[in-house]
């Protein structure tokens, strides 16, 4: 038998099987790697394979999807908190929420699968038993299957689940009904947790006893605790080890350790606080040990820029979600999250619009350090920028001020809280009484001496006219004409209430200079004033003084200029809708509902995935 199997051994991983005469022996001493330390000469080898989707092409291919100690399968631990809860009054949504909103801090303390959103924290592992099924009789009631972990670093653990799909497929991630079935009956119950003990834990026979015709055992698993190690399955009979299968090498870690986080500053407390401004350059806080790209597809860099009203938790939650949903799509490049110091609503509530303009001021100032980061990344990667809401103020200003903007392959402006007139002065105006000139649509020019209200009649170009933006970049507008946050009572009203208190356009009185300009009150009781000029004070003027005459870019699909394409997010298949939650729909709800959207994002970025 050994001779006849010698050629097969070079092609297949193997397990060691103890002959029947040894079944009454005590369990042999365990050796590192999961094989027996005292293998008897009378034992023989069987071709058996255990595999995950190591190359992340959407298929588990035995003989191809191999892992090793030097190249383990990386996955994240399920330490977020996914629940269904009321939002926006009587609406309902599934979200990753803070521990303060629940009785537990993360999903690893909550047994079983309760929400469709839980499923994006699972992946697959298969055992190919087709060449050994006649030797080990899985119908023998005395045979048991066990799972354990042999750690090499930390304390890794995984929890196994039985998939509802007979073929071990991935529709639990893409199909809403399949996901619901995965939560029902015993499919949503934990089978067992693979732990670091000599015995491990028994896998209930219902998950493997009746093998399909393919003789492949299918499991789903979640990472429970971080660390590196080997996932090992063993068959036992009457308390003795019958066979130990080849290990799957795992590297389990917090999701944010699988991508890079860059920051120019965070605001630690809710509300408006003076003194929090972006630093001059971005520093890396996670992902410092990620390897250099080894292939062209690994050179794709997806950089996410968050929006307004985001706490540190929210920034991490949105970035984690985007990373996970791209990972499940098969994205193999580098993911990065750029954090800037937006203000956010305090836990006690209050009107968040109070700190909207102050946050916008910081967003404009964050563009320069982001430009430096884009230049840095462009030396090694092909960068795609994805910005959400007010994050588009940061991203667009970074592109405008970047001398190496061609390092950016694609820029997706998603639900941008930014005047459409900065790109295209021909988009429709909002209807209201304007108090300030439209300096977004008709911007300052070097050497000109005319006043801002004269710039339109002079035919000035918009602030982000193509002549000011880097060429070679693909600009795409993801907009929603019914976006809640950009609607009349929110972003539009905020613009129409400008200039803010203490800001104005005209001639301060008394003033010997008759030129009209933007200015603000200063000094004791605001009795003095100071002029605001272009281009030096443009960020302050944009944030506090100048009204947008147009609708927001994220609501206006007709925005032209550099934009070569636009995508309507309101209707099918994306269905972001008009509710509050729809403004951040891509980060909320479930992967089953949002799969098509992230698929579109990758397609727009010309990133090829399986």
GROMACS .gro file of C-alpha atoms in nm, residues 137-140 143-145 162 202-211 217 219 235:
model
   21
  137UNK     CA    1  -1.659   0.489   0.752
  138UNK     CA    2  -1.830   0.811   0.851
  139UNK     CA    3  -2.152   0.615   0.908
  140UNK     CA    4  -1.989   0.430   1.196
  143UNK     CA    5  -1.641   0.755   1.494
  144UNK     CA    6  -1.623   1.119   1.607
  145UNK     CA    7  -1.477   1.432   1.448
  162UNK     CA    8  -2.280   2.430   0.947
  202UNK     CA    9  -1.624   1.749   1.913
  203UNK     CA   10  -1.796   1.858   1.592
  204UNK     CA   11  -2.161   1.743   1.604
  205UNK     CA   12  -2.216   1.457   1.363
  206UNK     CA   13  -2.510   1.629   1.191
  207UNK     CA   14  -2.259   1.856   1.017
  208UNK     CA   15  -2.051   1.578   0.860
  209UNK     CA   16  -2.204   1.230   0.908
  210UNK     CA   17  -2.406   1.228   0.584
  211UNK     CA   18  -2.150   1.334   0.330
  217UNK     CA   19  -1.731   1.827   0.439
  219UNK     CA   20  -1.794   2.438   0.734
  235UNK     CA   21  -1.123   1.148   1.360
   0.00000   0.00000   0.00000
